[in-house]
XYZ file of N, CA and C in Angstrom:
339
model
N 16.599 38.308 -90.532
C 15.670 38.419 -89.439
C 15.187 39.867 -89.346
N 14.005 39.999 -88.769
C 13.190 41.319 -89.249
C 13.944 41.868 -87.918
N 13.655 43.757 -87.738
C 14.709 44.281 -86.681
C 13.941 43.834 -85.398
N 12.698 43.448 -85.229
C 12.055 43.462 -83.715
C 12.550 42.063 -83.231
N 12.534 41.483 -84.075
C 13.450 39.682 -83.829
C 14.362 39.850 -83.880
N 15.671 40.570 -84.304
C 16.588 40.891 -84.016
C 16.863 41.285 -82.467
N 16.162 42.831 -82.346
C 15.977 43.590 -80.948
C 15.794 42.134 -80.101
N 14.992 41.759 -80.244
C 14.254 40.629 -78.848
C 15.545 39.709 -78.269
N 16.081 38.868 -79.646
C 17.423 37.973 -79.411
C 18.339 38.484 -78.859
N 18.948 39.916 -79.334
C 19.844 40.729 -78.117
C 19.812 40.478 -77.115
N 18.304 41.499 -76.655
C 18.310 41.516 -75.186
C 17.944 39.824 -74.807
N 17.463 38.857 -75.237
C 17.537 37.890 -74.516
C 18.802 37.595 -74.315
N 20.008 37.175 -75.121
C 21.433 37.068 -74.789
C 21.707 38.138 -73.600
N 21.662 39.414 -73.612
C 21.978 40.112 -73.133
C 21.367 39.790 -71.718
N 20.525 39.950 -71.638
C 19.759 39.679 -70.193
C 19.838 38.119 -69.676
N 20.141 37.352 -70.659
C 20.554 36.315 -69.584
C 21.504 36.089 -69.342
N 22.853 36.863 -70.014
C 23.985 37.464 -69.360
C 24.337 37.822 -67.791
N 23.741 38.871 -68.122
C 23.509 40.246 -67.140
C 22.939 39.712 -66.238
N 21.333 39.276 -66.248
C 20.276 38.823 -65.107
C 20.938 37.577 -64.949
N 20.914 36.559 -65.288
C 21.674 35.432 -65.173
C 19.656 34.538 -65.526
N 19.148 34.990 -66.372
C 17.597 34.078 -66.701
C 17.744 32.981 -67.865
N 18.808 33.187 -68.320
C 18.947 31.647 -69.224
C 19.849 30.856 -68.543
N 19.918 29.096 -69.062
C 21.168 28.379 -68.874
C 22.005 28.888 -69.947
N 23.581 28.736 -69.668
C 24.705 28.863 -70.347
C 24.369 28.139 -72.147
N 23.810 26.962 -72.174
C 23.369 26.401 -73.430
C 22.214 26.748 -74.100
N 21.183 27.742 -73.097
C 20.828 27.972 -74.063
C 20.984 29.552 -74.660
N 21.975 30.310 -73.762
C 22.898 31.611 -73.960
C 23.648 30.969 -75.460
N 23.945 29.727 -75.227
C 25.551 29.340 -76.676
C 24.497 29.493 -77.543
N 23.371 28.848 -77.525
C 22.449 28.793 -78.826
C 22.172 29.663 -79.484
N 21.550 31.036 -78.792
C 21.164 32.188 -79.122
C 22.449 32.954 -79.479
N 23.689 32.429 -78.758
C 24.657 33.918 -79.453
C 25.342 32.938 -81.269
N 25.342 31.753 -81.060
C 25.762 31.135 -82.360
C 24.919 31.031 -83.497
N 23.724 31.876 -83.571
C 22.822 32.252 -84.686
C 22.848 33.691 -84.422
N 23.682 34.084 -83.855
C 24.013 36.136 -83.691
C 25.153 36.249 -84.939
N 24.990 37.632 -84.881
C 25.751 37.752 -85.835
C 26.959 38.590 -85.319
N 28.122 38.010 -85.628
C 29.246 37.889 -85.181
C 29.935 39.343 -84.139
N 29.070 40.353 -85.540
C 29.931 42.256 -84.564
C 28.782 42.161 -83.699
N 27.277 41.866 -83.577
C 26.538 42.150 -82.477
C 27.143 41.389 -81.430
N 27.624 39.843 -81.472
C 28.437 39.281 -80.102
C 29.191 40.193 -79.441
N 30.243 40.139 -80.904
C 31.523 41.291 -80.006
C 30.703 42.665 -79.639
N 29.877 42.862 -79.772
C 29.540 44.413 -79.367
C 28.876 44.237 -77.720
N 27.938 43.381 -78.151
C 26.958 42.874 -76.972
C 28.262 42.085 -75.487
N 29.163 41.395 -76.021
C 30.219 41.189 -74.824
C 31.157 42.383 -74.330
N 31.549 42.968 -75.331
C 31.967 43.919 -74.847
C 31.222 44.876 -74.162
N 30.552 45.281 -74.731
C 29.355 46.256 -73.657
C 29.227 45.297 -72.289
N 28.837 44.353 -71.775
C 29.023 43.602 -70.630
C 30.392 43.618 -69.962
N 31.115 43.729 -70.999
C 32.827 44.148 -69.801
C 32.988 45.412 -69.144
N 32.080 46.060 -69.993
C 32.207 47.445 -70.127
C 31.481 47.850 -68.504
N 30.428 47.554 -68.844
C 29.360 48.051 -67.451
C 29.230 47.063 -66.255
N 30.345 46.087 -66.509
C 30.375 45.109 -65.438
C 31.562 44.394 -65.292
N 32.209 45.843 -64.415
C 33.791 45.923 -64.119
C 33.757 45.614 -62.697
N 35.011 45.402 -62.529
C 34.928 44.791 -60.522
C 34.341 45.468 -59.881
N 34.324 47.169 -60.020
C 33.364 47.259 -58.605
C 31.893 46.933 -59.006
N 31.680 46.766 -59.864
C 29.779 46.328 -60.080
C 29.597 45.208 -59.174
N 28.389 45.867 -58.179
C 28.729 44.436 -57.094
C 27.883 42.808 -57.693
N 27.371 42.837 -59.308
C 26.974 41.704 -59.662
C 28.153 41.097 -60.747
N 29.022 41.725 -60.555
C 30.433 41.329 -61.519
C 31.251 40.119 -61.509
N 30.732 39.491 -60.351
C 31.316 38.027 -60.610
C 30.064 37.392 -61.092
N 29.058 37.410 -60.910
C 27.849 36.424 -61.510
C 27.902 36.598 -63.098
N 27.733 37.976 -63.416
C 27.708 38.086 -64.671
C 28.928 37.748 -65.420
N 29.618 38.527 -65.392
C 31.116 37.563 -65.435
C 31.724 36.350 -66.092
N 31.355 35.558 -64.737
C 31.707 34.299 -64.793
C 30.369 33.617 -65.892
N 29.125 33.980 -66.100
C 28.031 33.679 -66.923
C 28.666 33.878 -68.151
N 29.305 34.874 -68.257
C 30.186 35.650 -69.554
C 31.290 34.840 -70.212
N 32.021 33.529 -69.254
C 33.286 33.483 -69.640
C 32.782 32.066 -70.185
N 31.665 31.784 -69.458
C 31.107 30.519 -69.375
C 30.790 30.222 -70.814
N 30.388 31.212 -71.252
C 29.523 31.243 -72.525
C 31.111 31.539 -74.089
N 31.920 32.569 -73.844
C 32.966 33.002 -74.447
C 33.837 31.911 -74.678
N 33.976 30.963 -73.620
C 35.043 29.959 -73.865
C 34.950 28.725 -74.788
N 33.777 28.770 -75.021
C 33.235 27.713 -76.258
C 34.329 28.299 -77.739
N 34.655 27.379 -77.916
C 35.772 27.734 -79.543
C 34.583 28.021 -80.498
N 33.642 28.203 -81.010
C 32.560 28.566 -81.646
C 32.082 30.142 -81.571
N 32.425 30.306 -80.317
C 31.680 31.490 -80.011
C 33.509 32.518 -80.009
N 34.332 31.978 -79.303
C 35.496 32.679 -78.859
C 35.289 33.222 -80.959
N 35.402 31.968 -81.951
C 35.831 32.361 -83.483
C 34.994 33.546 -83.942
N 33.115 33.726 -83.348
C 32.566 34.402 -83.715
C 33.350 35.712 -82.752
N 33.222 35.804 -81.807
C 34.074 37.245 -81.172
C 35.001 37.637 -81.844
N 36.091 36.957 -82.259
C 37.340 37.211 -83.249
C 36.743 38.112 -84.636
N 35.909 37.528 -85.172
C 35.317 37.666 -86.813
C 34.829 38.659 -86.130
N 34.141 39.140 -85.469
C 32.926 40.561 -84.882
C 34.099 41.690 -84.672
N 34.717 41.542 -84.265
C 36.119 42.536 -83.962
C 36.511 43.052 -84.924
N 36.575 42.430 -86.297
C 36.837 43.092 -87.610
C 35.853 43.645 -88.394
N 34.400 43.631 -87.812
C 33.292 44.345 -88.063
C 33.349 45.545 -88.607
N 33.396 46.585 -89.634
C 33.471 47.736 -89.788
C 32.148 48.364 -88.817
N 30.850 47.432 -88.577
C 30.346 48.260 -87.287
C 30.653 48.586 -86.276
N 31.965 47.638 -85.619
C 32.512 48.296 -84.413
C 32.862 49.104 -84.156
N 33.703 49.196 -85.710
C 34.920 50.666 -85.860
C 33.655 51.881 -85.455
N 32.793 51.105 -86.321
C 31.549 52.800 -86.341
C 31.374 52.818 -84.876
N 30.794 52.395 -84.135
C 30.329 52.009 -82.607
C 31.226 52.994 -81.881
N 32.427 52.652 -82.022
C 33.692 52.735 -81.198
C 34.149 54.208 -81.249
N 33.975 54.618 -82.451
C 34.800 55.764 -82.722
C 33.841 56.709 -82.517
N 32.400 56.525 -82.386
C 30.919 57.793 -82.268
C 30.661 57.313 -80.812
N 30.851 56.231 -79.720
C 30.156 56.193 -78.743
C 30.977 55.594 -77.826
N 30.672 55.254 -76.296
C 31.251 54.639 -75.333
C 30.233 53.740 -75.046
N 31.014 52.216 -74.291
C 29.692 51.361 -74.079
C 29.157 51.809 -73.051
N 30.120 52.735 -71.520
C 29.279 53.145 -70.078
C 27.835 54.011 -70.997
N 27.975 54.595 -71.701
C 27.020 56.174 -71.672
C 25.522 55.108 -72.366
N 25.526 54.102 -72.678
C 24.182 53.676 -73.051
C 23.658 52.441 -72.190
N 22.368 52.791 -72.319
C 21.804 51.261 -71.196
C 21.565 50.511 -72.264
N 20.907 49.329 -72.076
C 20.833 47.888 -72.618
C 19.737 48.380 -73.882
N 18.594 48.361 -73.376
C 17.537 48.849 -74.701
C 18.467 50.076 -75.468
N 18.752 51.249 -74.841
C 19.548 52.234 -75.802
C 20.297 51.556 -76.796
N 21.675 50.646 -76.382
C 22.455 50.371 -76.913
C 22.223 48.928 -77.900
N 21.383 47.922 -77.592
C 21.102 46.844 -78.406
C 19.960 47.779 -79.716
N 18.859 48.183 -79.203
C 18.825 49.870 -80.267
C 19.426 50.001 -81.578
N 20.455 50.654 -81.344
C 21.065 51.100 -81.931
C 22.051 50.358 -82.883
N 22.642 49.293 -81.996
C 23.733 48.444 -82.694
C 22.441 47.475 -83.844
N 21.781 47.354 -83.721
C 20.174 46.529 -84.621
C 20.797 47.198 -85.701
N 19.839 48.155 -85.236
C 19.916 49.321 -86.688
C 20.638 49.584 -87.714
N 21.793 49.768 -87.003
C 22.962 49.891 -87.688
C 23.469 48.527 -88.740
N 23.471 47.290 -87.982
C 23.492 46.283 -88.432
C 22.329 45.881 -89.808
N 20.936 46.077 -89.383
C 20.306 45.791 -89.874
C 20.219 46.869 -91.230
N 20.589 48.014 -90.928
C 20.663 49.382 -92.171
C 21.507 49.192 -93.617
């Protein structure tokens, strides 16, 4: 997938995460044609910036667990975790210090590079 179709699918997962603008099915759809370290990167960054005191932290959240608990998606989180992009991610950056465009950005790139 070219990087601007890449970029776009992020933030749609991402934002209908976060905003809560997709249904949960069609969140499973879009993250089970993702590729596995962008899930784990893209969920984790959502744990990250949407910790209990975030006062939208149960909506998003619970949108989050909704979507994670599918055995499809939980296997792709597992496989993304062993990503050598994470390691990169992890060890050069924090998920608080980037916003959504910054950080889906970047993780593309990298992926896509």
């Amino acid at each position: 997938m070219a990087f601007e179709q890449e970029t776009k699918a992020a933030l749609r997962i991402l934002e209908g995460i976060t905003e809560g603008t997709m249904s949960s099915g069609d969140s499973i759809s879009l993250v089970e044609d993702a590729d596995p370290a962008l899930i784990y990167l893209l969920f984790t960054w959502i744990r990250h910036r949407y910790g209990p005191s975030h006062p939208a932290s149960d909506g998003v959240l619970g949108r989050l667990v909704a979507i994670s608990n599918r055995p499809a998606v939980a296997a792709k989180m597992k496989e993304g975790q062993e990503d050598p992009v994470v390691e990169w991610f992890e060890d050069g950056y924090t998920y608080r210090d980037l916003d959504a465009g910054a950080f889906v950005a970047l993780i593309i790139e990298k992926l896509e590079g």
